[in-house]
């Protein structure tokens, strides 16, 4: 075997002292020297390696099919051609067969004419770095997954407020995509002044510590310029002492607020029902007590009236007394109806028919004179199972209230519809009347609350309606009211259509 070592300058021998396995190659890839570390690391002798080319099967790493040693990518070749240092990272196996990573650096040695004379190949074990890199990237992937799958919106911005991170929940909450991030600044995500206030609090050490914002309720601004209440926490991310970025976590409060509001309404309703129930019991007691004396007044009064001559001077006064006593009887009757505990006598009927019948029952045609009645009925016949007489009573009171509010001129719209999914039936009575003033809204279902002049209303209509609707598993509510008019909504459970009703024509 030819010896090539004499070709090397003595200075090249110092490479023997290098701690990395190192080879010296000619531009034609012939290995002319290897250092001692190389021999011991790969467990080969000088004779086995020197004189061969790096394409020969000289050591595990060289024979690895993963080494990009094709003509195009051969780092030896590119180092030779460019006369510059080139390197590649190679995944291979160590002498025990364990996977490892090597970095192979090819450094050309140039002669006085500028030609590449030799190439020094130095091999570094970078397995540790590579393993750390792998662990780091696995950890990053895990953190990414945790951030992305979080139900809370998570967002980070750099020092200038440019968005650098936005998870899916934040995209959904704010209505922006991370792809819009270049065009929006963190200030766009809050109503005017809020972002600054958050930064001020973040820097205030007395609130949650330096760079930390404890749970705070604020409004954010979505892409559609809608203000949404959220609960947020935030932190400044420091690089040394320097503020590098800010990160924040957001939780949408809309659902929580909606639940709280519903709860509050339910509590209010409960209090109202309790109040009505106690008034009802009281009213029932009083009505019973008054009923008997009233019956005597009417009986003896009528006897007196009949005994008097028609032109008797007291005859007219007595008639007034009897009329008012009769009115008292009506009130007592209503009171007893309002407080009555008896179950409604139910039957299945068509809602639209009942609305038509209630209209027909208002005999006093002066109500309709200047009122345009619009029927906006659901095309489908809606069936309900309720006490029809009671519901007529409710509706007649609503119609009279509407006529009164419009002072008998305007438009009265009667609408029926249903919610198929939840099996509910609805009647809406809308008028173009004066509306109910805000301060009366909480009182109109109370017994005896009336704004009508003495002798015109008793204030029992809506409180009776409230009780009747409840007894029939329904409800009554004010859908809207204002100077443009009032809409009262009645809701009842819808009865499923049975064979008996399936072919009945629309009446
Ligand atoms: N459609 C409406 N528009 C404006 N105000 C209304 C309307 N419906 C009811 N109100 C107000 O609610 C009050 C209470 O109504 P409710 O039907 O209980 O009693 P009333 O009509 O005054 O008397 P009653 O019905 O016993 O003859 C009314 O006096 C009126 O002030
Ligand atoms: Mg009324």
Short mmCIF file of C-alpha atoms and ligand atoms in Angstrom, two decimals:
data_model
loop_
_atom_site.label_atom_id
_atom_site.label_comp_id
_atom_site.label_asym_id
_atom_site.label_seq_id
_atom_site.Cartn_x
_atom_site.Cartn_y
_atom_site.Cartn_z
CA UNK A 1 0.00 0.00 0.00
CA UNK A 2 1.30 3.40 -0.94
CA UNK A 3 2.03 5.71 1.98
CA UNK A 4 0.84 9.21 1.63
CA UNK A 5 1.74 10.75 4.94
CA UNK A 6 5.03 12.08 3.51
CA UNK A 7 2.87 14.43 1.37
CA UNK A 8 1.79 16.27 4.46
CA UNK A 9 3.52 19.19 6.00
CA UNK A 10 4.62 18.44 9.60
CA UNK A 11 2.14 21.01 10.75
CA UNK A 12 -0.65 18.84 9.56
CA UNK A 13 0.41 16.26 12.10
CA UNK A 14 -1.01 18.40 14.85
CA UNK A 15 -4.40 17.22 13.76
CA UNK A 16 -3.55 14.01 15.57
CA UNK A 17 -3.99 15.97 18.73
CA UNK A 18 -7.49 17.11 17.83
CA UNK A 19 -10.25 15.77 20.02
CA UNK A 20 -12.65 15.13 17.10
CA UNK A 21 -12.20 12.19 14.71
CA UNK A 22 -10.61 13.85 11.68
CA UNK A 23 -9.56 12.71 8.19
CA UNK A 24 -7.49 14.37 5.52
CA UNK A 25 -8.56 13.69 1.95
CA UNK A 26 -7.25 14.57 -1.45
CA UNK A 27 -9.58 16.38 -3.82
CA UNK A 28 -10.10 12.98 -5.55
CA UNK A 29 -11.56 11.70 -2.21
CA UNK A 30 -8.57 9.53 -1.34
CA UNK A 31 -8.09 9.40 2.42
CA UNK A 32 -4.48 10.23 3.14
CA UNK A 33 -4.53 10.49 6.90
CA UNK A 34 -6.79 9.89 9.89
CA UNK A 35 -6.09 10.94 13.45
CA UNK A 36 -5.86 8.70 16.49
CA UNK A 37 -9.27 9.66 17.85
CA UNK A 38 -10.75 8.54 14.55
CA UNK A 39 -9.07 5.13 14.78
CA UNK A 40 -10.15 4.52 18.33
CA UNK A 41 -13.67 5.84 17.88
CA UNK A 42 -14.44 3.68 14.85
CA UNK A 43 -12.23 0.82 15.97
CA UNK A 44 -10.28 0.62 12.69
CA UNK A 45 -6.58 0.54 11.82
CA UNK A 46 -4.81 3.10 9.67
CA UNK A 47 -4.21 0.45 6.98
CA UNK A 48 -7.94 -0.25 6.72
CA UNK A 49 -8.70 3.40 5.96
CA UNK A 50 -5.78 5.25 4.45
CA UNK A 51 -5.59 4.97 0.67
CA UNK A 52 -9.31 4.24 0.38
CA UNK A 53 -11.83 6.83 -0.73
CA UNK A 54 -14.61 8.16 1.39
CA UNK A 55 -16.98 6.20 -0.86
CA UNK A 56 -15.40 2.93 0.14
CA UNK A 57 -16.90 0.93 2.94
CA UNK A 58 -14.44 2.20 5.52
CA UNK A 59 -16.54 3.10 8.51
CA UNK A 60 -20.19 2.84 9.54
CA UNK A 61 -20.95 6.49 9.00
CA UNK A 62 -19.47 6.55 5.51
CA UNK A 63 -21.36 3.51 4.41
CA UNK A 64 -24.64 4.84 5.76
CA UNK A 65 -27.12 5.18 2.90
CA UNK A 66 -28.35 8.34 4.59
CA UNK A 67 -25.17 10.25 3.81
CA UNK A 68 -25.94 12.55 0.90
CA UNK A 69 -22.86 11.55 -1.06
CA UNK A 70 -24.33 11.72 -4.51
CA UNK A 71 -22.51 13.93 -6.97
CA UNK A 72 -25.04 16.71 -6.49
CA UNK A 73 -24.95 16.88 -2.74
CA UNK A 74 -21.56 15.45 -1.85
CA UNK A 75 -20.25 17.90 0.76
CA UNK A 76 -16.71 16.85 -0.16
CA UNK A 77 -17.37 17.86 -3.73
CA UNK A 78 -19.06 21.13 -2.92
CA UNK A 79 -16.27 22.06 -0.49
CA UNK A 80 -13.78 21.29 -3.24
CA UNK A 81 -15.62 23.25 -5.89
CA UNK A 82 -16.48 26.25 -3.79
CA UNK A 83 -13.21 26.22 -1.83
CA UNK A 84 -15.38 26.93 1.23
CA UNK A 85 -16.18 24.98 4.38
CA UNK A 86 -19.24 22.76 4.00
CA UNK A 87 -21.00 20.58 6.51
CA UNK A 88 -23.76 18.02 6.77
CA UNK A 89 -25.61 16.45 9.67
CA UNK A 90 -26.02 12.70 9.42
CA UNK A 91 -28.15 10.30 11.40
CA UNK A 92 -26.29 7.04 11.80
CA UNK A 93 -25.46 4.33 14.30
CA UNK A 94 -22.53 4.10 16.68
CA UNK A 95 -20.29 1.04 16.85
CA UNK A 96 -22.75 -0.60 19.29
CA UNK A 97 -25.61 -0.05 16.83
CA UNK A 98 -27.28 2.75 18.80
CA UNK A 99 -28.75 5.63 16.79
CA UNK A 100 -26.61 8.75 16.86
CA UNK A 101 -26.11 12.03 15.04
CA UNK A 102 -22.87 13.31 13.53
CA UNK A 103 -21.93 16.63 12.03
CA UNK A 104 -19.28 16.30 9.37
CA UNK A 105 -17.41 19.47 8.50
CA UNK A 106 -15.40 19.60 5.26
CA UNK A 107 -12.75 22.38 5.32
CA UNK A 108 -10.61 22.86 2.19
CA UNK A 109 -6.86 23.59 2.43
CA UNK A 110 -5.87 25.92 -0.36
CA UNK A 111 -2.39 25.99 -1.95
CA UNK A 112 -0.47 29.11 -3.01
CA UNK A 113 -2.22 29.09 -6.41
CA UNK A 114 -5.63 29.15 -4.79
CA UNK A 115 -6.41 25.52 -5.65
CA UNK A 116 -7.93 23.08 -3.18
CA UNK A 117 -5.12 20.78 -2.21
CA UNK A 118 -6.61 18.79 0.62
CA UNK A 119 -9.89 18.62 2.46
CA UNK A 120 -10.03 18.11 6.19
CA UNK A 121 -13.12 16.21 7.31
CA UNK A 122 -13.87 16.52 10.96
CA UNK A 123 -16.61 14.47 12.60
CA UNK A 124 -18.49 15.70 15.65
CA UNK A 125 -20.95 13.72 17.70
CA UNK A 126 -23.99 15.98 17.98
CA UNK A 127 -26.36 13.34 19.38
CA UNK A 128 -26.82 15.23 22.66
CA UNK A 129 -27.69 18.48 20.95
CA UNK A 130 -29.98 16.64 18.55
CA UNK A 131 -31.73 14.82 21.40
CA UNK A 132 -32.21 18.10 23.23
CA UNK A 133 -33.52 19.68 20.03
CA UNK A 134 -35.97 16.78 19.64
CA UNK A 135 -37.11 17.04 23.24
CA UNK A 136 -37.49 20.79 22.84
CA UNK A 137 -39.53 20.46 19.68
CA UNK A 138 -41.71 17.75 21.27
CA UNK A 139 -42.28 20.04 24.22
CA UNK A 140 -43.12 22.94 21.90
CA UNK A 141 -45.57 20.72 20.06
CA UNK A 142 -47.19 19.74 23.35
CA UNK A 143 -47.40 23.37 24.49
CA UNK A 144 -48.89 24.30 21.11
CA UNK A 145 -51.49 21.57 21.50
CA UNK A 146 -52.34 22.67 25.06
CA UNK A 147 -52.65 26.28 23.93
CA UNK A 148 -54.69 25.43 20.84
CA UNK A 149 -57.06 23.07 22.60
CA UNK A 150 -57.73 25.44 25.50
CA UNK A 151 -61.35 26.60 25.77
CA UNK A 152 -60.04 29.94 27.00
CA UNK A 153 -58.87 32.43 24.40
CA UNK A 154 -55.07 32.81 24.59
CA UNK A 155 -53.23 35.62 22.88
CA UNK A 156 -49.75 37.13 22.95
CA UNK A 157 -48.44 40.36 21.49
CA UNK A 158 -44.92 41.75 21.10
CA UNK A 159 -43.73 45.01 22.65
CA UNK A 160 -45.29 47.05 19.85
CA UNK A 161 -48.64 45.32 20.26
CA UNK A 162 -48.34 43.11 17.16
CA UNK A 163 -50.14 39.80 17.61
CA UNK A 164 -47.71 36.90 17.75
CA UNK A 165 -49.98 34.16 19.06
CA UNK A 166 -53.70 33.54 18.97
CA UNK A 167 -55.32 30.19 19.71
CA UNK A 168 -58.53 28.93 18.10
CA UNK A 169 -60.71 30.02 21.05
CA UNK A 170 -59.27 33.56 20.81
CA UNK A 171 -59.90 33.60 17.04
CA UNK A 172 -63.51 32.62 17.69
CA UNK A 173 -64.00 35.09 20.54
CA UNK A 174 -62.49 38.09 18.74
CA UNK A 175 -63.68 37.11 15.25
CA UNK A 176 -60.16 37.57 13.84
CA UNK A 177 -57.86 34.96 12.38
CA UNK A 178 -54.18 34.71 13.20
CA UNK A 179 -53.76 35.39 9.48
CA UNK A 180 -55.15 38.92 10.10
CA UNK A 181 -52.51 39.38 12.78
CA UNK A 182 -50.27 41.55 10.60
CA UNK A 183 -53.02 44.08 10.11
CA UNK A 184 -54.26 44.41 13.69
CA UNK A 185 -52.68 45.77 16.79
CA UNK A 186 -53.62 44.67 20.32
CA UNK A 187 -55.31 48.08 20.79
CA UNK A 188 -57.92 47.03 18.17
CA UNK A 189 -59.09 44.29 20.50
CA UNK A 190 -60.36 46.63 23.20
CA UNK A 191 -62.61 49.68 23.40
CA UNK A 192 -60.63 52.96 23.41
CA UNK A 193 -58.27 53.30 26.37
CA UNK A 194 -58.75 49.79 27.76
CA UNK A 195 -55.48 48.33 26.39
CA UNK A 196 -53.52 51.18 28.00
CA UNK A 197 -55.33 50.69 31.29
CA UNK A 198 -54.47 46.97 31.23
CA UNK A 199 -50.78 47.79 30.60
CA UNK A 200 -50.87 50.30 33.47
CA UNK A 201 -52.28 47.66 35.82
CA UNK A 202 -49.77 45.07 34.56
CA UNK A 203 -46.89 47.38 35.49
CA UNK A 204 -48.44 48.24 38.85
CA UNK A 205 -46.70 45.95 41.31
CA UNK A 206 -49.39 46.43 43.96
CA UNK A 207 -51.89 44.55 41.71
CA UNK A 208 -50.96 40.88 41.45
CA UNK A 209 -47.17 41.51 41.44
CA UNK A 210 -44.78 42.83 38.81
CA UNK A 211 -45.98 42.09 35.30
CA UNK A 212 -49.06 40.18 36.42
CA UNK A 213 -52.72 41.08 36.15
CA UNK A 214 -55.04 39.07 38.42
CA UNK A 215 -58.53 38.07 37.16
CA UNK A 216 -60.18 41.21 35.85
CA UNK A 217 -63.51 41.80 34.10
CA UNK A 218 -63.29 43.98 31.00
CA UNK A 219 -65.04 44.44 27.68
CA UNK A 220 -63.23 43.38 24.53
CA UNK A 221 -63.99 44.53 21.00
CA UNK A 222 -64.67 41.93 18.32
CA UNK A 223 -64.02 42.21 14.59
CA UNK A 224 -67.69 43.29 14.19
CA UNK A 225 -67.10 46.09 16.70
CA UNK A 226 -69.27 44.31 19.25
CA UNK A 227 -68.31 44.77 22.90
CA UNK A 228 -68.16 41.44 24.73
CA UNK A 229 -67.70 41.08 28.50
CA UNK A 230 -64.79 38.81 29.41
CA UNK A 231 -62.84 37.71 32.42
CA UNK A 232 -59.11 37.99 31.75
CA UNK A 233 -55.70 37.49 33.27
CA UNK A 234 -52.50 38.77 31.70
CA UNK A 235 -48.76 38.79 32.17
CA UNK A 236 -45.72 40.57 30.82
CA UNK A 237 -43.05 38.23 29.46
CA UNK A 238 -39.62 39.55 30.38
CA UNK A 239 -36.27 38.94 28.72
CA UNK A 240 -33.98 39.81 31.60
CA UNK A 241 -35.32 43.16 32.73
CA UNK A 242 -36.69 44.06 29.31
CA UNK A 243 -40.40 43.70 28.48
CA UNK A 244 -40.46 41.36 25.49
CA UNK A 245 -44.14 40.52 25.08
CA UNK A 246 -47.50 40.31 26.82
CA UNK A 247 -49.77 37.29 27.04
CA UNK A 248 -53.42 37.14 28.11
CA UNK A 249 -56.11 34.53 28.72
CA UNK A 250 -59.77 35.40 28.10
CA UNK A 251 -63.03 33.75 29.13
CA UNK A 252 -66.28 34.83 27.52
CA UNK A 253 -68.74 35.95 30.21
CA UNK A 254 -71.84 36.24 28.01
CA UNK A 255 -73.21 32.82 28.90
CA UNK A 256 -72.48 33.31 32.60
CA UNK A 257 -74.24 36.68 32.57
CA UNK A 258 -77.21 35.24 30.65
CA UNK A 259 -77.59 32.47 33.25
CA UNK A 260 -77.33 35.01 36.10
CA UNK A 261 -79.98 37.18 34.42
CA UNK A 262 -82.31 34.22 33.98
CA UNK A 263 -81.84 33.30 37.62
CA UNK A 264 -82.60 36.85 38.68
CA UNK A 265 -85.75 36.87 36.52
CA UNK A 266 -86.81 33.51 37.95
CA UNK A 267 -86.32 34.86 41.48
CA UNK A 268 -88.32 37.97 40.61
CA UNK A 269 -91.10 35.83 39.17
CA UNK A 270 -91.13 33.64 42.22
CA UNK A 271 -91.42 36.66 44.49
CA UNK A 272 -94.18 38.00 42.24
CA UNK A 273 -96.08 34.69 42.28
CA UNK A 274 -95.80 34.52 46.05
CA UNK A 275 -97.09 38.06 46.32
CA UNK A 276 -100.00 37.27 44.00
CA UNK A 277 -100.79 34.08 45.88
CA UNK A 278 -101.00 35.88 49.21
CA UNK A 279 -103.09 38.70 47.72
CA UNK A 280 -105.27 36.01 46.14
CA UNK A 281 -105.90 34.32 49.49
CA UNK A 282 -106.72 37.65 51.09
CA UNK A 283 -108.97 38.63 48.18
CA UNK A 284 -110.81 35.31 48.34
CA UNK A 285 -111.49 35.79 52.06
CA UNK A 286 -112.73 39.35 51.60
CA UNK A 287 -114.83 38.39 48.55
CA UNK A 288 -116.58 35.64 50.52
CA UNK A 289 -117.34 38.03 53.35
CA UNK A 290 -118.71 40.67 51.01
CA UNK A 291 -120.74 38.28 48.88
CA UNK A 292 -123.51 37.66 51.41
CA UNK A 293 -124.18 41.31 52.41
CA UNK A 294 -124.09 42.21 48.70
CA UNK A 295 -126.71 39.63 47.90
CA UNK A 296 -128.97 41.12 50.61
CA UNK A 297 -128.36 44.67 49.38
CA UNK A 298 -129.32 43.67 45.84
CA UNK A 299 -132.31 41.61 46.97
CA UNK A 300 -133.82 44.22 49.30
CA UNK A 301 -132.80 47.09 47.04
CA UNK A 302 -134.58 45.51 44.07
CA UNK A 303 -137.65 44.86 46.22
CA UNK A 304 -137.67 48.52 47.25
CA UNK A 305 -137.11 49.68 43.65
CA UNK A 306 -140.03 47.63 42.43
CA UNK A 307 -142.23 48.90 45.26
CA UNK A 308 -141.53 52.55 44.44
CA UNK A 309 -143.59 54.52 41.96
CA UNK A 310 -141.69 55.10 38.71
CA UNK A 311 -141.61 58.87 39.26
CA UNK A 312 -140.69 58.66 42.92
CA UNK A 313 -137.88 61.22 43.68
CA UNK A 314 -135.71 58.50 45.32
CA UNK A 315 -136.14 56.04 42.49
CA UNK A 316 -133.15 57.28 40.47
CA UNK A 317 -130.83 57.32 43.53
CA UNK A 318 -131.88 53.78 44.34
CA UNK A 319 -131.11 52.74 40.76
CA UNK A 320 -127.57 54.16 41.15
CA UNK A 321 -127.15 52.20 44.38
CA UNK A 322 -128.31 49.01 42.67
CA UNK A 323 -126.02 49.56 39.65
CA UNK A 324 -123.00 50.05 41.88
CA UNK A 325 -123.97 47.06 44.02
CA UNK A 326 -124.18 45.07 40.78
CA UNK A 327 -120.69 46.29 39.85
CA UNK A 328 -119.45 45.17 43.26
CA UNK A 329 -120.91 41.73 42.56
CA UNK A 330 -118.94 41.61 39.28
CA UNK A 331 -115.75 42.58 41.13
CA UNK A 332 -116.37 39.94 43.77
CA UNK A 333 -117.00 37.38 41.02
CA UNK A 334 -113.71 38.31 39.34
CA UNK A 335 -111.88 38.22 42.64
CA UNK A 336 -113.18 34.75 43.37
CA UNK A 337 -112.22 33.65 39.86
CA UNK A 338 -108.75 35.14 40.31
CA UNK A 339 -108.12 33.35 43.56
CA UNK A 340 -109.90 30.16 42.74
CA UNK A 341 -107.81 27.01 43.13
CA UNK A 342 -109.97 24.75 40.97
CA UNK A 343 -108.22 23.07 38.07
CA UNK A 344 -109.16 24.46 34.65
CA UNK A 345 -111.56 22.35 32.61
CA UNK A 346 -109.44 21.45 29.65
CA UNK A 347 -110.22 20.50 26.10
CA UNK A 348 -108.26 20.40 22.87
CA UNK A 349 -109.08 23.24 20.45
CA UNK A 350 -107.63 25.27 17.62
CA UNK A 351 -105.89 28.44 18.74
CA UNK A 352 -106.91 30.54 15.72
CA UNK A 353 -110.59 29.66 16.26
CA UNK A 354 -110.40 30.70 19.89
CA UNK A 355 -108.89 34.08 18.91
CA UNK A 356 -111.70 34.63 16.37
CA UNK A 357 -114.33 33.67 18.95
CA UNK A 358 -112.89 36.07 21.53
CA UNK A 359 -113.07 38.91 19.00
CA UNK A 360 -116.69 38.01 18.24
CA UNK A 361 -117.51 38.00 21.95
CA UNK A 362 -116.79 41.72 22.24
CA UNK A 363 -120.30 42.81 21.59
CA UNK A 364 -119.75 46.52 22.04
CA UNK A 365 -118.95 47.49 18.43
CA UNK A 366 -117.84 50.98 19.43
CA UNK A 367 -114.49 49.38 20.32
CA UNK A 368 -113.85 48.51 16.66
CA UNK A 369 -115.00 51.76 15.10
CA UNK A 370 -111.68 53.32 14.24
CA UNK A 371 -109.46 50.32 14.86
CA UNK A 372 -107.97 48.34 12.03
CA UNK A 373 -107.84 44.70 13.14
CA UNK A 374 -105.11 42.68 11.41
CA UNK A 375 -105.07 38.89 11.75
CA UNK A 376 -101.65 37.45 11.23
CA UNK A 377 -102.40 33.80 11.89
CA UNK A 378 -100.05 30.86 11.45
CA UNK A 379 -100.95 28.93 8.28
CA UNK A 380 -100.89 25.70 10.23
CA UNK A 381 -103.71 25.10 12.61
CA UNK A 382 -102.21 25.10 16.08
CA UNK A 383 -103.81 22.83 18.66
CA UNK A 384 -103.74 23.55 22.38
CA UNK A 385 -105.14 21.74 25.38
CA UNK A 386 -106.49 24.33 27.81
CA UNK A 387 -109.60 25.83 29.37
CA UNK A 388 -111.05 27.64 26.36
CA UNK A 389 -113.43 29.85 28.37
CA UNK A 390 -110.62 31.00 30.59
CA UNK A 391 -108.41 31.77 27.61
CA UNK A 392 -111.24 33.74 25.97
CA UNK A 393 -111.52 35.70 29.19
CA UNK A 394 -107.76 36.45 29.08
CA UNK A 395 -107.87 37.46 25.44
CA UNK A 396 -110.95 39.67 25.81
CA UNK A 397 -109.22 41.54 28.60
CA UNK A 398 -106.11 41.98 26.46
CA UNK A 399 -108.22 43.22 23.54
CA UNK A 400 -110.09 45.71 25.72
CA UNK A 401 -106.79 46.90 27.24
CA UNK A 402 -105.42 47.39 23.71
CA UNK A 403 -108.52 49.30 22.57
CA UNK A 404 -108.33 51.49 25.66
CA UNK A 405 -104.59 52.16 25.13
CA UNK A 406 -105.27 53.20 21.51
CA UNK A 407 -108.21 55.33 22.58
CA UNK A 408 -110.16 53.36 19.99
CA UNK A 409 -108.10 54.36 16.95
CA UNK A 410 -105.06 52.62 15.47
CA UNK A 411 -104.09 49.08 14.48
CA UNK A 412 -104.61 45.95 16.50
CA UNK A 413 -102.59 42.98 15.28
CA UNK A 414 -103.34 39.45 16.40
CA UNK A 415 -100.57 36.99 15.62
CA UNK A 416 -100.43 33.26 16.21
CA UNK A 417 -97.38 31.06 15.68
CA UNK A 418 -95.65 28.07 17.14
CA UNK A 419 -92.20 26.81 18.09
CA UNK A 420 -92.13 23.36 16.51
CA UNK A 421 -88.96 22.26 18.25
CA UNK A 422 -90.12 23.09 21.77
CA UNK A 423 -93.85 22.40 21.16
CA UNK A 424 -95.01 25.83 22.26
CA UNK A 425 -97.91 27.87 20.86
CA UNK A 426 -98.02 31.68 20.92
CA UNK A 427 -100.55 34.48 20.62
CA UNK A 428 -99.40 38.07 20.32
CA UNK A 429 -101.72 41.02 20.89
CA UNK A 430 -100.11 44.18 19.50
CA UNK A 431 -101.54 47.66 19.65
CA UNK A 432 -100.40 51.07 18.48
CA UNK A 433 -101.43 52.62 21.79
CA UNK A 434 -99.73 54.74 24.42
CA UNK A 435 -97.47 52.01 25.84
CA UNK A 436 -96.87 51.13 29.49
CA UNK A 437 -94.62 53.56 31.37
CA UNK A 438 -91.46 51.98 32.78
CA UNK A 439 -92.47 52.66 36.38
CA UNK A 440 -95.72 50.66 35.91
CA UNK A 441 -94.14 47.59 34.34
CA UNK A 442 -93.57 45.81 37.64
CA UNK A 443 -97.11 46.55 38.85
CA UNK A 444 -99.47 45.80 35.96
CA UNK A 445 -99.95 42.14 36.97
CA UNK A 446 -100.80 43.15 40.54
CA UNK A 447 -104.49 42.89 41.47
CA UNK A 448 -106.25 46.25 41.55
CA UNK A 449 -103.49 48.06 39.71
CA UNK A 450 -105.19 50.26 37.16
CA UNK A 451 -104.52 53.61 35.52
CA UNK A 452 -108.06 53.79 34.26
CA UNK A 453 -110.49 56.29 35.66
CA UNK A 454 -112.76 55.32 38.51
CA UNK A 455 -115.50 52.99 37.40
CA UNK A 456 -113.75 52.02 34.11
CA UNK A 457 -111.26 49.42 35.25
CA UNK A 458 -110.86 47.34 38.37
CA UNK A 459 -107.24 46.40 37.70
CA UNK A 460 -108.04 42.71 37.88
CA UNK A 461 -107.77 41.86 34.16
CA UNK A 462 -104.03 41.19 33.88
CA UNK A 463 -103.68 39.63 37.33
CA UNK A 464 -106.44 37.18 36.41
CA UNK A 465 -104.77 36.56 33.06
CA UNK A 466 -101.52 35.83 34.90
CA UNK A 467 -103.21 33.26 37.15
CA UNK A 468 -105.17 31.66 34.29
CA UNK A 469 -102.13 31.30 32.04
CA UNK A 470 -100.19 29.71 34.88
CA UNK A 471 -102.99 27.26 35.62
CA UNK A 472 -102.97 26.27 31.95
CA UNK A 473 -99.20 25.61 31.94
CA UNK A 474 -98.64 28.79 29.99
CA UNK A 475 -97.45 32.30 30.64
CA UNK A 476 -98.19 35.92 29.87
CA UNK A 477 -95.50 38.54 29.36
CA UNK A 478 -94.92 41.95 27.86
CA UNK A 479 -92.93 41.36 24.72
CA UNK A 480 -92.39 45.03 24.01
CA UNK A 481 -93.84 48.37 25.00
CA UNK A 482 -93.11 51.97 24.19
CA UNK A 483 -94.64 55.07 22.64
CA UNK A 484 -95.20 53.09 19.41
CA UNK A 485 -97.43 50.57 21.19
CA UNK A 486 -97.46 47.39 23.23
CA UNK A 487 -97.20 43.70 22.39
CA UNK A 488 -98.42 41.18 24.96
CA UNK A 489 -97.31 37.59 24.47
CA UNK A 490 -99.29 34.53 25.55
CA UNK A 491 -97.51 31.20 25.51
CA UNK A 492 -99.04 27.71 25.86
CA UNK A 493 -97.90 24.14 25.36
CA UNK A 494 -98.77 22.94 21.85
CA UNK A 495 -100.87 19.80 21.64
CA UNK A 496 -99.65 17.18 19.16
CA UNK A 497 -102.05 16.61 16.23
CA UNK A 498 -104.01 13.38 16.66
CA UNK A 499 -106.13 11.50 14.09
CA UNK A 500 -109.25 13.19 15.43
CA UNK A 501 -107.89 16.60 14.44
CA UNK A 502 -105.78 15.67 11.45
CA UNK A 503 -108.53 16.18 8.83
CA UNK A 504 -110.59 18.92 10.44
CA UNK A 505 -110.76 21.84 8.04
CA UNK A 506 -109.41 25.17 9.13
CA UNK A 507 -112.26 27.02 10.80
N1 LIG B 1 -102.06 47.35 25.97
C1 LIG B 1 -101.82 48.20 26.97
N2 LIG B 1 -101.29 49.42 26.70
C2 LIG B 1 -101.03 50.30 27.70
N3 LIG B 1 -101.28 50.04 29.01
C3 LIG B 1 -101.79 48.85 29.34
C4 LIG B 1 -102.11 47.86 28.35
N4 LIG B 1 -102.58 46.78 28.97
C5 LIG B 1 -102.59 47.06 30.29
N5 LIG B 1 -102.15 48.31 30.51
C6 LIG B 1 -102.00 48.97 31.82
O1 LIG B 1 -102.09 47.99 32.83
C7 LIG B 1 -103.10 48.33 33.76
C8 LIG B 1 -103.68 47.05 34.34
O2 LIG B 1 -104.40 46.34 33.35
P1 LIG B 1 -105.52 45.34 33.79
O3 LIG B 1 -106.09 44.72 32.61
O4 LIG B 1 -104.97 44.46 34.85
O5 LIG B 1 -106.54 46.26 34.53
P2 LIG B 1 -107.54 47.34 33.87
O6 LIG B 1 -107.63 47.14 32.42
O7 LIG B 1 -107.05 48.67 34.33
O8 LIG B 1 -108.86 46.95 34.58
P3 LIG B 1 -109.81 45.68 34.27
O9 LIG B 1 -109.08 44.84 33.30
O10 LIG B 1 -109.93 45.01 35.58
O11 LIG B 1 -111.06 46.23 33.76
C9 LIG B 1 -104.05 49.15 32.95
O12 LIG B 1 -104.81 50.03 33.79
C10 LIG B 1 -103.09 49.95 32.06
O13 LIG B 1 -102.51 51.03 32.77
MG1 LIG B 2 -108.00 45.23 31.62
#
